[in-house]
Structures are given as C-alpha cells and as structure tokens.
Short mmCIF file of C-alpha atoms and ligand atoms in Angstrom, two decimals:
data_model
loop_
_atom_site.label_atom_id
_atom_site.label_comp_id
_atom_site.label_asym_id
_atom_site.label_seq_id
_atom_site.Cartn_x
_atom_site.Cartn_y
_atom_site.Cartn_z
CA UNK A 1 12.92 -4.84 23.90
CA UNK A 2 9.72 -5.74 25.25
CA UNK A 3 7.11 -3.42 27.07
CA UNK A 4 3.85 -4.35 29.15
CA UNK A 5 1.76 -3.39 26.64
CA UNK A 6 3.32 -6.05 23.86
CA UNK A 7 1.14 -8.80 23.04
CA UNK A 8 2.56 -12.15 24.61
CA UNK A 9 1.85 -14.60 21.62
CA UNK A 10 1.30 -14.43 17.95
CA UNK A 11 -1.75 -16.96 16.17
CA UNK A 12 -1.29 -16.96 12.64
CA UNK A 13 -4.36 -17.98 10.62
CA UNK A 14 -3.45 -18.73 7.16
CA UNK A 15 -0.09 -20.09 7.73
CA UNK A 16 -0.01 -22.11 4.36
CA UNK A 17 -1.30 -19.38 2.07
CA UNK A 18 0.88 -17.50 -0.52
CA UNK A 19 1.24 -14.44 1.67
CA UNK A 20 2.65 -16.71 4.47
CA UNK A 21 5.15 -17.96 2.02
CA UNK A 22 6.10 -14.81 0.53
CA UNK A 23 6.19 -12.31 3.12
CA UNK A 24 5.14 -13.49 6.84
CA UNK A 25 7.63 -16.12 7.24
CA UNK A 26 10.68 -14.31 6.11
CA UNK A 27 9.43 -11.03 8.32
CA UNK A 28 9.07 -13.62 11.29
CA UNK A 29 12.77 -14.65 10.84
CA UNK A 30 13.69 -11.40 10.19
CA UNK A 31 12.33 -10.02 13.41
CA UNK A 32 13.74 -13.19 15.38
CA UNK A 33 17.25 -12.41 13.98
CA UNK A 34 17.27 -8.92 15.29
CA UNK A 35 16.22 -10.42 18.48
CA UNK A 36 12.79 -8.66 18.37
CA UNK A 37 10.72 -11.72 18.47
CA UNK A 38 10.35 -14.17 21.41
CA UNK A 39 6.81 -15.05 22.15
CA UNK A 40 5.09 -18.24 21.01
CA UNK A 41 4.08 -18.35 17.44
CA UNK A 42 0.79 -20.42 17.34
CA UNK A 43 0.29 -21.35 13.27
CA UNK A 44 -2.91 -22.64 11.89
CA UNK A 45 -3.45 -24.54 8.75
CA UNK A 46 -6.19 -26.23 7.09
CA UNK A 47 -6.10 -29.74 5.89
CA UNK A 48 -3.40 -32.18 6.73
CA UNK A 49 -0.18 -30.06 7.88
CA UNK A 50 1.66 -31.22 10.66
CA UNK A 51 3.83 -28.63 12.59
CA UNK A 52 6.78 -30.42 10.75
CA UNK A 53 5.34 -29.58 7.47
CA UNK A 54 4.77 -26.38 8.06
CA UNK A 55 7.99 -25.76 9.63
CA UNK A 56 9.56 -26.92 6.37
CA UNK A 57 7.41 -24.64 4.39
CA UNK A 58 8.71 -21.68 6.46
CA UNK A 59 12.31 -22.85 5.96
CA UNK A 60 11.78 -22.97 2.03
CA UNK A 61 10.34 -19.40 2.11
CA UNK A 62 13.02 -17.91 4.20
CA UNK A 63 15.70 -19.61 1.96
CA UNK A 64 13.84 -18.20 -1.20
CA UNK A 65 13.81 -14.79 0.32
CA UNK A 66 17.48 -14.75 0.62
CA UNK A 67 19.75 -14.89 3.79
CA UNK A 68 19.54 -18.19 5.70
CA UNK A 69 21.11 -18.83 9.07
CA UNK A 70 20.27 -22.22 10.38
CA UNK A 71 20.44 -21.22 14.04
CA UNK A 72 17.98 -18.09 13.74
CA UNK A 73 15.84 -20.31 11.78
CA UNK A 74 15.76 -22.81 14.76
CA UNK A 75 15.13 -20.14 17.06
CA UNK A 76 12.01 -19.19 15.12
CA UNK A 77 11.12 -23.04 14.74
CA UNK A 78 11.42 -23.52 18.63
CA UNK A 79 8.61 -20.59 18.78
CA UNK A 80 6.43 -22.20 16.71
CA UNK A 81 3.23 -24.25 17.96
CA UNK A 82 0.38 -25.87 15.97
CA UNK A 83 -3.36 -25.75 16.19
CA UNK A 84 -6.08 -27.29 14.41
CA UNK A 85 -7.02 -25.69 11.35
CA UNK A 86 -10.76 -25.71 10.56
CA UNK A 87 -11.94 -22.43 11.06
CA UNK A 88 -15.61 -23.67 11.75
CA UNK A 89 -14.77 -26.49 14.16
CA UNK A 90 -15.15 -25.07 17.75
CA UNK A 91 -12.36 -27.58 18.48
CA UNK A 92 -9.95 -25.48 16.44
CA UNK A 93 -10.17 -22.65 19.21
CA UNK A 94 -10.22 -24.90 22.00
CA UNK A 95 -6.79 -26.13 20.47
CA UNK A 96 -5.67 -22.40 20.35
CA UNK A 97 -6.42 -21.97 23.73
CA UNK A 98 -4.53 -24.73 24.47
CA UNK A 99 -1.31 -23.81 22.44
CA UNK A 100 -1.72 -20.03 24.20
CA UNK A 101 -0.64 -21.67 27.36
CA UNK A 102 -0.24 -18.68 29.83
CA UNK A 103 -0.34 -16.01 27.34
CA UNK A 104 -2.48 -12.79 28.52
CA UNK A 105 -2.45 -10.72 25.62
CA UNK A 106 -2.63 -12.97 22.11
CA UNK A 107 -2.46 -11.09 18.66
CA UNK A 108 -4.36 -12.95 16.23
CA UNK A 109 -3.45 -12.37 12.56
CA UNK A 110 -6.09 -13.10 9.90
CA UNK A 111 -4.45 -13.98 6.99
CA UNK A 112 -7.54 -15.32 5.31
CA UNK A 113 -10.24 -14.38 2.85
CA UNK A 114 -12.59 -11.44 4.92
CA UNK A 115 -15.67 -14.10 4.17
CA UNK A 116 -14.00 -16.09 6.92
CA UNK A 117 -13.53 -13.06 9.57
CA UNK A 118 -17.20 -13.93 11.25
CA UNK A 119 -16.43 -17.23 11.87
CA UNK A 120 -13.08 -17.12 13.38
CA UNK A 121 -13.94 -13.69 15.35
CA UNK A 122 -16.93 -15.84 16.93
CA UNK A 123 -14.77 -18.94 17.41
CA UNK A 124 -11.95 -16.85 19.13
CA UNK A 125 -14.91 -15.08 21.60
CA UNK A 126 -16.45 -18.54 22.47
CA UNK A 127 -13.14 -20.16 23.47
CA UNK A 128 -11.95 -16.84 25.48
CA UNK A 129 -9.29 -16.27 22.97
CA UNK A 130 -10.23 -12.76 22.12
CA UNK A 131 -9.73 -11.99 25.77
CA UNK A 132 -7.44 -8.84 25.84
CA UNK A 133 -6.49 -9.60 22.46
CA UNK A 134 -5.32 -7.59 19.13
CA UNK A 135 -6.62 -8.72 15.87
CA UNK A 136 -4.51 -7.84 12.48
CA UNK A 137 -6.32 -8.01 8.98
CA UNK A 138 -5.10 -7.97 5.54
CA UNK A 139 -6.14 -5.73 3.01
CA UNK A 140 -8.69 -5.34 0.56
CA UNK A 141 -10.82 -4.57 3.78
CA UNK A 142 -13.95 -5.46 2.08
CA UNK A 143 -14.95 -5.28 -1.64
CA UNK A 144 -16.79 -1.88 -1.25
CA UNK A 145 -18.39 0.49 1.21
CA UNK A 146 -21.14 -1.41 2.43
CA UNK A 147 -19.04 -4.86 2.91
CA UNK A 148 -16.55 -2.89 4.55
CA UNK A 149 -19.03 -1.44 7.00
CA UNK A 150 -20.33 -5.01 7.75
CA UNK A 151 -16.53 -6.11 8.78
CA UNK A 152 -16.10 -3.28 10.38
CA UNK A 153 -19.37 -3.76 12.49
CA UNK A 154 -18.25 -7.67 12.95
CA UNK A 155 -14.91 -6.89 14.28
CA UNK A 156 -16.04 -4.10 16.54
CA UNK A 157 -18.49 -6.72 18.17
CA UNK A 158 -15.41 -7.89 19.75
CA UNK A 159 -12.50 -5.94 19.37
CA UNK A 160 -12.26 -2.13 20.05
CA UNK A 161 -10.83 0.19 17.06
CA UNK A 162 -7.41 0.25 19.11
CA UNK A 163 -7.11 -3.33 19.11
CA UNK A 164 -7.63 -3.91 15.13
CA UNK A 165 -4.48 -3.68 12.95
CA UNK A 166 -5.88 -3.18 9.42
CA UNK A 167 -2.55 -3.96 7.24
CA UNK A 168 -1.98 -1.93 4.31
CA UNK A 169 1.65 -2.78 3.52
CA UNK A 170 2.60 0.33 1.51
CA UNK A 171 2.18 2.08 4.91
CA UNK A 172 5.28 0.13 5.96
CA UNK A 173 7.41 1.03 3.19
CA UNK A 174 10.52 3.21 4.49
CA UNK A 175 9.80 6.08 1.27
CA UNK A 176 6.22 5.86 1.74
CA UNK A 177 6.95 6.64 5.74
CA UNK A 178 9.53 9.20 4.33
CA UNK A 179 6.66 11.23 2.32
CA UNK A 180 5.33 12.57 5.67
CA UNK A 181 8.71 13.12 7.27
CA UNK A 182 10.11 14.87 4.36
CA UNK A 183 6.77 17.25 4.35
CA UNK A 184 6.69 18.37 7.60
CA UNK A 185 10.46 18.32 8.85
CA UNK A 186 11.81 20.73 6.51
CA UNK A 187 10.27 24.24 6.28
CA UNK A 188 10.99 25.11 2.27
CA UNK A 189 8.16 22.92 1.26
CA UNK A 190 5.11 23.99 3.13
CA UNK A 191 4.98 27.76 1.62
CA UNK A 192 4.69 26.11 -1.85
CA UNK A 193 2.86 22.87 -1.28
CA UNK A 194 -0.59 24.04 -2.09
CA UNK A 195 -2.72 25.16 -5.24
CA UNK A 196 -0.74 28.49 -5.08
CA UNK A 197 2.30 26.61 -6.23
CA UNK A 198 1.33 23.16 -7.38
CA UNK A 199 -0.39 22.87 -10.80
CA UNK A 200 -0.97 18.88 -10.68
CA UNK A 201 0.04 15.41 -9.05
CA UNK A 202 0.57 12.60 -10.76
CA UNK A 203 0.97 9.04 -9.24
CA UNK A 204 2.13 5.88 -10.95
CA UNK A 205 2.19 2.53 -9.75
CA UNK A 206 3.40 0.44 -12.76
CA UNK A 207 4.43 -3.27 -12.59
CA UNK A 208 6.14 -5.08 -15.40
CA UNK A 209 4.61 -8.50 -14.75
CA UNK A 210 0.99 -10.13 -15.37
CA UNK A 211 -1.11 -11.43 -12.60
CA UNK A 212 1.53 -14.07 -11.66
CA UNK A 213 -0.79 -17.04 -11.50
CA UNK A 214 -3.39 -15.03 -9.17
CA UNK A 215 -6.01 -14.87 -11.88
CA UNK A 216 -8.48 -16.42 -9.57
CA UNK A 217 -7.55 -13.72 -7.04
CA UNK A 218 -7.67 -11.20 -9.58
CA UNK A 219 -10.92 -11.85 -10.88
CA UNK A 220 -12.55 -11.06 -7.59
CA UNK A 221 -10.58 -7.94 -6.91
CA UNK A 222 -9.03 -5.98 -9.99
CA UNK A 223 -6.59 -3.11 -10.05
CA UNK A 224 -9.00 -0.49 -8.32
CA UNK A 225 -9.88 -2.70 -5.21
CA UNK A 226 -6.19 -4.30 -5.04
CA UNK A 227 -4.03 -1.26 -5.23
CA UNK A 228 -6.08 1.91 -5.86
CA UNK A 229 -8.54 1.98 -3.02
CA UNK A 230 -5.53 1.41 -0.42
CA UNK A 231 -2.10 1.70 -1.30
CA UNK A 232 -2.23 4.75 -3.95
CA UNK A 233 -4.98 6.58 -1.63
CA UNK A 234 -3.16 6.10 1.17
CA UNK A 235 0.01 7.58 -0.88
CA UNK A 236 -1.99 10.26 -1.96
CA UNK A 237 -3.44 11.27 1.78
CA UNK A 238 0.03 11.37 3.04
CA UNK A 239 0.90 13.68 0.00
CA UNK A 240 -2.20 15.94 0.49
CA UNK A 241 -2.69 15.62 4.50
CA UNK A 242 -2.40 18.73 6.64
CA UNK A 243 0.59 18.71 9.34
CA UNK A 244 -0.92 16.84 12.62
CA UNK A 245 -0.83 18.72 15.72
CA UNK A 246 1.70 16.03 17.02
CA UNK A 247 3.49 12.72 15.59
CA UNK A 248 0.95 10.47 18.17
CA UNK A 249 -0.98 7.80 16.16
CA UNK A 250 -4.51 9.23 17.17
CA UNK A 251 -3.55 13.13 15.56
CA UNK A 252 -2.10 11.48 12.80
CA UNK A 253 -5.33 9.57 11.99
CA UNK A 254 -7.50 12.53 12.79
CA UNK A 255 -5.61 14.56 10.41
CA UNK A 256 -5.50 11.52 7.71
CA UNK A 257 -9.26 11.17 8.14
CA UNK A 258 -9.89 14.77 7.20
CA UNK A 259 -8.19 14.48 4.03
CA UNK A 260 -10.07 11.11 3.26
CA UNK A 261 -13.43 12.73 3.95
CA UNK A 262 -12.45 15.56 1.51
CA UNK A 263 -11.58 13.47 -1.53
CA UNK A 264 -14.54 13.54 -3.82
CA UNK A 265 -16.44 10.71 -5.04
CA UNK A 266 -14.84 9.60 -8.58
CA UNK A 267 -16.70 10.69 -11.97
CA UNK A 268 -16.78 7.54 -14.01
CA UNK A 269 -15.99 10.28 -16.91
CA UNK A 270 -12.70 10.82 -15.28
CA UNK A 271 -11.76 6.82 -15.09
CA UNK A 272 -10.10 4.68 -17.30
CA UNK A 273 -10.31 0.89 -17.28
CA UNK A 274 -7.89 -1.17 -19.07
CA UNK A 275 -7.32 -4.77 -19.23
CA UNK A 276 -3.81 -6.04 -20.90
CA UNK A 277 -4.54 -8.42 -24.17
CA UNK A 278 -3.97 -12.06 -22.90
CA UNK A 279 -5.50 -11.43 -19.54
CA UNK A 280 -8.55 -13.56 -20.66
CA UNK A 281 -5.99 -16.49 -21.30
CA UNK A 282 -4.58 -16.69 -17.77
CA UNK A 283 -5.86 -19.73 -15.39
CA UNK A 284 -8.77 -18.81 -13.14
CA UNK A 285 -9.83 -15.86 -15.71
CA UNK A 286 -13.21 -15.82 -17.49
CA UNK A 287 -13.13 -15.33 -21.14
CA UNK A 288 -14.97 -12.50 -21.32
CA UNK A 289 -13.80 -11.11 -18.09
CA UNK A 290 -14.54 -7.38 -17.62
CA UNK A 291 -11.92 -7.17 -14.59
CA UNK A 292 -9.25 -4.23 -14.98
CA UNK A 293 -6.00 -4.91 -14.94
CA UNK A 294 -5.32 -1.10 -15.23
CA UNK A 295 -6.61 2.15 -13.82
CA UNK A 296 -6.11 5.63 -14.67
CA UNK A 297 -8.17 8.37 -12.95
CA UNK A 298 -8.47 11.80 -11.77
CA UNK A 299 -8.86 12.80 -8.48
CA UNK A 300 -10.19 15.64 -6.90
CA UNK A 301 -9.62 17.12 -3.24
CA UNK A 302 -12.12 19.94 -2.00
CA UNK A 303 -9.98 21.69 0.33
CA UNK A 304 -8.76 25.50 0.28
CA UNK A 305 -5.20 23.71 0.00
CA UNK A 306 -6.20 21.58 -3.14
CA UNK A 307 -8.87 23.26 -4.60
CA UNK A 308 -8.32 23.10 -8.55
CA UNK A 309 -5.48 21.01 -8.31
CA UNK A 310 -5.87 17.26 -10.04
CA UNK A 311 -4.66 14.14 -8.48
CA UNK A 312 -3.99 11.98 -11.77
CA UNK A 313 -3.53 8.15 -10.71
CA UNK A 314 -2.59 5.40 -12.68
CA UNK A 315 -1.49 1.70 -12.16
CA UNK A 316 -1.41 -1.08 -14.14
CA UNK A 317 0.36 -4.89 -14.56
CA UNK A 318 1.95 -5.68 -17.82
CA UNK A 319 3.24 -2.25 -17.91
CA UNK A 320 7.15 -1.61 -19.24
CA UNK A 321 8.70 -1.16 -16.05
CA UNK A 322 7.88 -2.32 -12.58
CA UNK A 323 8.12 1.43 -10.45
CA UNK A 324 6.16 3.82 -7.91
CA UNK A 325 6.73 7.10 -8.82
CA UNK A 326 5.16 10.66 -7.52
CA UNK A 327 5.37 13.52 -9.63
CA UNK A 328 4.38 17.18 -8.24
CA UNK A 329 4.30 19.49 -10.97
CA UNK A 330 4.72 23.14 -10.22
CA UNK A 331 3.19 25.95 -11.79
CA UNK A 332 5.30 27.95 -14.39
CA UNK A 333 6.93 31.28 -13.33
CA UNK A 334 4.45 34.25 -13.60
CA UNK A 335 6.38 35.82 -16.73
CA UNK A 336 8.76 34.13 -18.94
CA UNK A 337 11.22 36.57 -19.60
CA UNK A 338 13.85 33.67 -21.21
CA UNK A 339 12.38 31.97 -23.83
CA UNK A 340 14.22 28.79 -22.76
CA UNK A 341 11.40 28.17 -20.44
CA UNK A 342 8.74 27.76 -23.00
CA UNK A 343 8.97 24.30 -24.40
CA UNK A 344 10.86 23.07 -20.89
CA UNK A 345 9.14 21.17 -18.28
CA UNK A 346 8.44 23.29 -15.34
CA UNK A 347 9.34 22.76 -11.88
CA UNK A 348 8.75 19.25 -10.42
CA UNK A 349 9.21 17.19 -7.18
CA UNK A 350 10.10 13.45 -8.12
CA UNK A 351 9.58 11.10 -5.24
CA UNK A 352 10.26 7.46 -6.35
CA UNK A 353 8.91 5.16 -4.22
CA UNK A 354 10.24 1.78 -5.43
CA UNK A 355 12.06 -0.28 -6.12
CA UNK A 356 14.81 2.86 -5.65
CA UNK A 357 14.10 5.54 -3.09
CA UNK A 358 14.92 8.95 -4.66
CA UNK A 359 13.53 12.42 -3.93
CA UNK A 360 14.74 14.88 -6.60
CA UNK A 361 13.90 18.30 -7.63
CA UNK A 362 13.35 19.34 -11.61
CA UNK A 363 15.04 22.69 -12.40
CA UNK A 364 16.05 24.79 -15.36
CA UNK A 365 19.59 26.11 -15.61
CA UNK A 366 21.39 28.24 -18.22
CA UNK A 367 22.96 26.32 -21.12
CA UNK A 368 26.81 27.24 -21.65
CA UNK A 369 26.84 29.55 -24.09
CA UNK A 370 26.33 32.99 -24.89
CA UNK A 371 22.49 33.03 -25.30
CA UNK A 372 20.20 32.89 -22.37
CA UNK A 373 18.79 29.37 -23.13
CA UNK A 374 18.21 26.92 -20.40
CA UNK A 375 18.30 23.09 -20.14
CA UNK A 376 16.30 21.02 -17.44
CA UNK A 377 18.35 19.23 -14.86
CA UNK A 378 17.37 17.07 -11.83
CA UNK A 379 18.86 17.77 -8.29
CA UNK A 380 18.79 14.65 -6.43
CA UNK A 381 18.57 15.20 -3.00
CA UNK A 382 18.47 11.61 -2.16
CA UNK A 383 18.43 8.28 -3.78
CA UNK A 384 19.04 4.60 -2.16
CA UNK A 385 17.86 1.28 -2.95
CA UNK A 386 15.46 -0.33 -0.88
CA UNK A 387 17.11 -2.05 2.23
CA UNK A 388 16.68 -2.62 5.95
CA UNK A 389 13.24 -4.03 7.20
CA UNK A 390 10.70 -5.04 4.86
CA UNK A 391 7.15 -3.23 5.45
CA UNK A 392 5.80 -6.74 6.79
CA UNK A 393 8.67 -6.93 9.73
CA UNK A 394 7.89 -3.10 10.61
CA UNK A 395 4.04 -3.94 10.61
CA UNK A 396 3.95 -7.01 12.22
CA UNK A 397 6.45 -5.73 15.14
CA UNK A 398 4.30 -2.31 15.53
CA UNK A 399 1.23 -4.53 16.04
CA UNK A 400 2.88 -6.71 18.36
CA UNK A 401 3.72 -3.51 20.35
CA UNK A 402 0.44 -2.28 19.84
CA UNK A 403 1.66 1.11 17.86
CA UNK A 404 -1.38 1.65 15.45
CA UNK A 405 0.19 4.58 13.47
CA UNK A 406 1.17 2.66 10.23
CA UNK A 407 -2.63 0.94 10.06
CA UNK A 408 -5.43 2.18 8.52
CA UNK A 409 -8.57 2.94 10.47
CA UNK A 410 -12.02 2.31 10.32
CA UNK A 411 -13.40 5.54 9.20
CA UNK A 412 -10.38 6.39 6.72
CA UNK A 413 -11.07 3.19 5.15
CA UNK A 414 -14.46 3.47 4.91
CA UNK A 415 -14.05 7.00 3.36
CA UNK A 416 -11.42 5.52 0.63
CA UNK A 417 -14.32 3.12 -0.33
CA UNK A 418 -16.79 5.96 -0.57
CA UNK A 419 -14.36 7.49 -3.30
CA UNK A 420 -13.90 4.52 -5.43
CA UNK A 421 -17.76 3.24 -5.10
CA UNK A 422 -19.14 4.85 -8.08
CA UNK A 423 -16.45 3.11 -10.15
CA UNK A 424 -17.20 -0.01 -8.62
CA UNK A 425 -21.14 -0.15 -8.63
CA UNK A 426 -21.22 0.93 -12.38
CA UNK A 427 -18.07 0.12 -14.01
CA UNK A 428 -17.61 1.25 -17.67
CA UNK A 429 -16.46 -1.70 -20.26
CA UNK A 430 -12.61 -2.27 -20.13
CA UNK A 431 -10.32 -1.25 -22.87
CA UNK A 432 -7.51 -3.72 -24.14
CA UNK A 433 -4.36 -2.46 -24.09
CA UNK A 434 -1.19 -4.18 -25.49
CA UNK A 435 1.32 -5.92 -22.95
CA UNK A 436 4.42 -4.02 -22.43
CA UNK A 437 2.49 -0.45 -23.18
CA UNK A 438 1.42 2.33 -20.74
CA UNK A 439 -2.15 1.24 -20.85
CA UNK A 440 -5.27 2.11 -23.33
CA UNK A 441 -4.84 5.50 -25.33
CA UNK A 442 -7.72 6.50 -23.46
CA UNK A 443 -5.90 7.03 -20.37
CA UNK A 444 -4.05 9.85 -22.17
CA UNK A 445 -6.79 12.01 -21.98
CA UNK A 446 -7.14 11.42 -17.83
CA UNK A 447 -4.44 14.12 -18.04
CA UNK A 448 -5.59 17.52 -19.12
CA UNK A 449 -4.15 20.39 -20.62
CA UNK A 450 -0.58 20.71 -21.98
CA UNK A 451 0.38 18.22 -19.67
CA UNK A 452 1.11 14.48 -20.06
CA UNK A 453 1.57 11.21 -18.40
CA UNK A 454 5.01 11.23 -16.72
CA UNK A 455 5.96 7.48 -17.43
CA UNK A 456 8.91 6.55 -14.54
CA UNK A 457 12.12 5.48 -16.21
CA UNK A 458 14.80 3.08 -15.24
CA UNK A 459 16.60 5.22 -13.01
CA UNK A 460 20.03 6.55 -14.15
CA UNK A 461 21.16 8.44 -11.18
CA UNK A 462 23.91 6.94 -8.84
CA UNK A 463 23.38 5.97 -5.60
CA UNK A 464 24.99 7.85 -2.99
C1 BG6 B 501 -0.17 -5.95 -3.58
C2 BG6 B 501 -1.11 -6.40 -4.57
O1 BG6 B 501 -1.09 -5.26 -2.42
O2 BG6 B 501 0.82 -4.99 -3.67
C3 BG6 B 501 -0.26 -6.88 -5.44
O3 BG6 B 501 -2.24 -7.37 -4.28
C4 BG6 B 501 0.80 -5.98 -5.97
O4 BG6 B 501 -1.15 -7.05 -6.66
C5 BG6 B 501 1.46 -5.65 -4.78
O5 BG6 B 501 1.51 -6.49 -6.80
C6 BG6 B 501 2.51 -4.49 -4.92
O6 BG6 B 501 3.16 -4.45 -3.90
P1 BG6 B 501 4.91 -4.35 -3.77
O7 BG6 B 501 5.20 -4.00 -2.37
O8 BG6 B 501 5.56 -5.33 -4.27
O9 BG6 B 501 5.11 -2.95 -4.59
#
C-alpha cells in the first residue's frame, strides 16, 4: 500500500557493506515479497562495483538469510539502479540525481560511517537530491554527546527533525515494541509498576559469540557505545516511561524524552567494564586494548515513580548464552506468615526479548503436603519464538511511509549520551574475564543487598 506521504525512491549509500549483506538486502527482499516495496532503489558502492555485481551480492545475501524465490528476487533486482560511488566526488550526486528520474520524495539511507555524513549531506544538497527528501542514519549516532550534537547540527542544516530517521534496530523488534503495549494495554500492571512494589529491574543482553571478525569496528566502539547507549537505554526507557497521552509519534517521543532526561549520569563507581580473554588476539585489536566487551552498571532514574529503584544493566560478548532478558523484581510481602517464603525468590516479571519472546510471572505456591511450605513457579503468559518481520523490514518500511515512532529523536539520543558520557570520558581500566563466563567477578557487586544477577537460561517452557 502506498500513500501520498510515502517516499518514491530509496537511495542506498553503503550497499556493499556488512550491514547491507546481513540485514538490508534480506529486508528489501522481504518487503518485495509482501508487495510492500515498488519504488526505485538506487544503490551506491565505492570501488569497481557494477550493478550486476551488486545484484549478485544481494542474491547471495538473501540466499544466506534463508528463503529464496527467484521470481521475487527478479522483482527486487528490476527495481535496482546504480550510481557512482565516490562520496567526495560531485559527479556521484549528479548520477544519483539522474538515477532518481522523476522521483520527487526520495529517502536516502546512509549505511556508512558517521565521519562521511557531512560530505554526503552536502553532496545531496548541491545536486538538488535533498529537496523534499528523508534521511535514514545508523547507530551509533556519534561517539559521545559532543559528536552527536555536531552530527545533529550537520543533518539539521538540511533536514528538519521529522525527516531524519535514526535507526536503533532494537526498536523494530516485536518483543521490544510489546513492552510498551503490555504495560499500557493492561490495567493490572500500572498500580504496581512503581517504587512502591518494584524493588529493582535487571536487564541482561548476553551474547555467546565474540566480536565475529569485527575487531577493527569494535575497537572504535566498545560495548557501552555499541549497545548500552542505544539498545539497552531504549529498552529501559520503554520499561520506565509514563503513559503517553496518545499513540502518535510526537506524544510517544515526548514521554520518552522526559524519561531519558530523568536518568542520572552514570557514576564510575557503579560501572564495571570487562574484556574477554583472547579479545586482544582478534584481528584489528590492539595488544594493549582497553576497549570493553562487557559492561555492568547501576542506573538511577530520578522520578517519583522510580526514586530508589536501581536498574541493573549488563551486556557482554563471549558469555554463556545468547539471550536478552528483563527481570522486574517485586518487593517482599509486608509480613511473612509462611516460612516458605524466606529463602524463596520474590515475585517477579520475566520479559525475554530474544531469541524467544516470553512474558512470565514468578510466583510462590503451596507445595503438596501438610505444611504450609511453598515452591516457586512461573506463570507463562506468552511464549513465542521470533518470527514475522525482521526489525529492518519494519523500520525501513516505516521510514518510507514517514512514520517516525520507532526511531530515535535528536534530544533523546543526546540525553542518552549524557548518561554514559562520564564513563566514556574517564574510563576505568577493563577487567579480564574468561570467555563463557558471566563476566568479571567485580560485576557481581553492581547488584546490591541480598539480590544477585539473574542469569538468563536456555528457555525450557513450551511454545504455545
Ligand atoms: C548491534 C551491535 O547493534 O546489535 C552488535 O552492533 C550486536 O554488536 C547486535 O551483536 C545484537 O543485535 P541482535 O538483534 O542480534 O540482538
């Protein structure tokens, strides 16, 4: 379906990159297969890439992603046009303009390093390709608060904020979108979703694999820039924000921004940075690298709803399992009349975001027998494996339709950088950890009191 607000051409800068191969071509193919994409796709690539070579690469990447139907691929290939690929050469933009033909509302997707944004944006302006256009940019948006502000200034010279679509692919995940739905479509949660009932919140994003040959990229980024400043703070915002006044994008963004502004900048004493043993042997990694592949931290949100409730956030490469999970721990009952509860977990909500999607509640029930003793059980409200549209398919499709709800906004991104900036400016040394472990021991102390990290497990429950 297309509307008058839809973009009428898709210009793809960085079509030969890793992201294009792993995510973008499969997403464009999926859109074509659903009859949801029928606009010219102008692909740009540096070096000696002919259109046929790019099509071959697109075919291989789609085949590697799974389903492949030759007729659907031919449809996608027939939409593809190519343009010169040197981003500093004015001829490049003249050839984009030519390839755009009669398109009046193009969308430019910059899957390229942020250091090139300035040159590309200027090239688009001078050639007239920026008129009535939208732009999609990838994360991480900048390296810190200062560089994010500079990038925003570069983009805003040409594009108004509503025409800028900053991707954080976590926001395109079904399970992440459901966090907001689950919270605000149900009555039973709101009365307890606050400091009166919630003791703490834990968010773990664990990855079993290392840097997968991306050592050079990782050296520039590290876990805090790669996933904490964006994916994990976005998840936190969806868990903690107040109810927006409506579901429109502006209302959502406004409420989310209020929450980001209430996040207290991290205290270095409440952060542990780790590095898995062997990282320094990876290609492209310095022998004395101080880049973190693991981070654990305690975040405070200074609002009436969350004052005194710590948010424990943890991520790492080479951990025992790949899984992203949120645990919302509730306070103990005010009076313990059964001793069974004493050593038992308190009530909790478990929201597994990937690879499975699970919503469950941890409760205590009486054990069979005469004594009033209990045992923990999990009440599974929903359990599904990930399926349907990929995050990139959703997000690219939303951007083409001009729907900015699932994209990040300038002020929120800057506020998120403000949270992590103290750690980036003055990083503590990294602590080594064993690959396959849950990170350095020091990370245990991030979680306070009688609480410990909840380590995500292989999902045992049956899909419904
Ligand atoms: C990316 C990071 O943004 O997210 C990667 O750059 C990380 O380092 C990836 O592995 C995780 O995304 P997903 O969707 O596979 O959980």
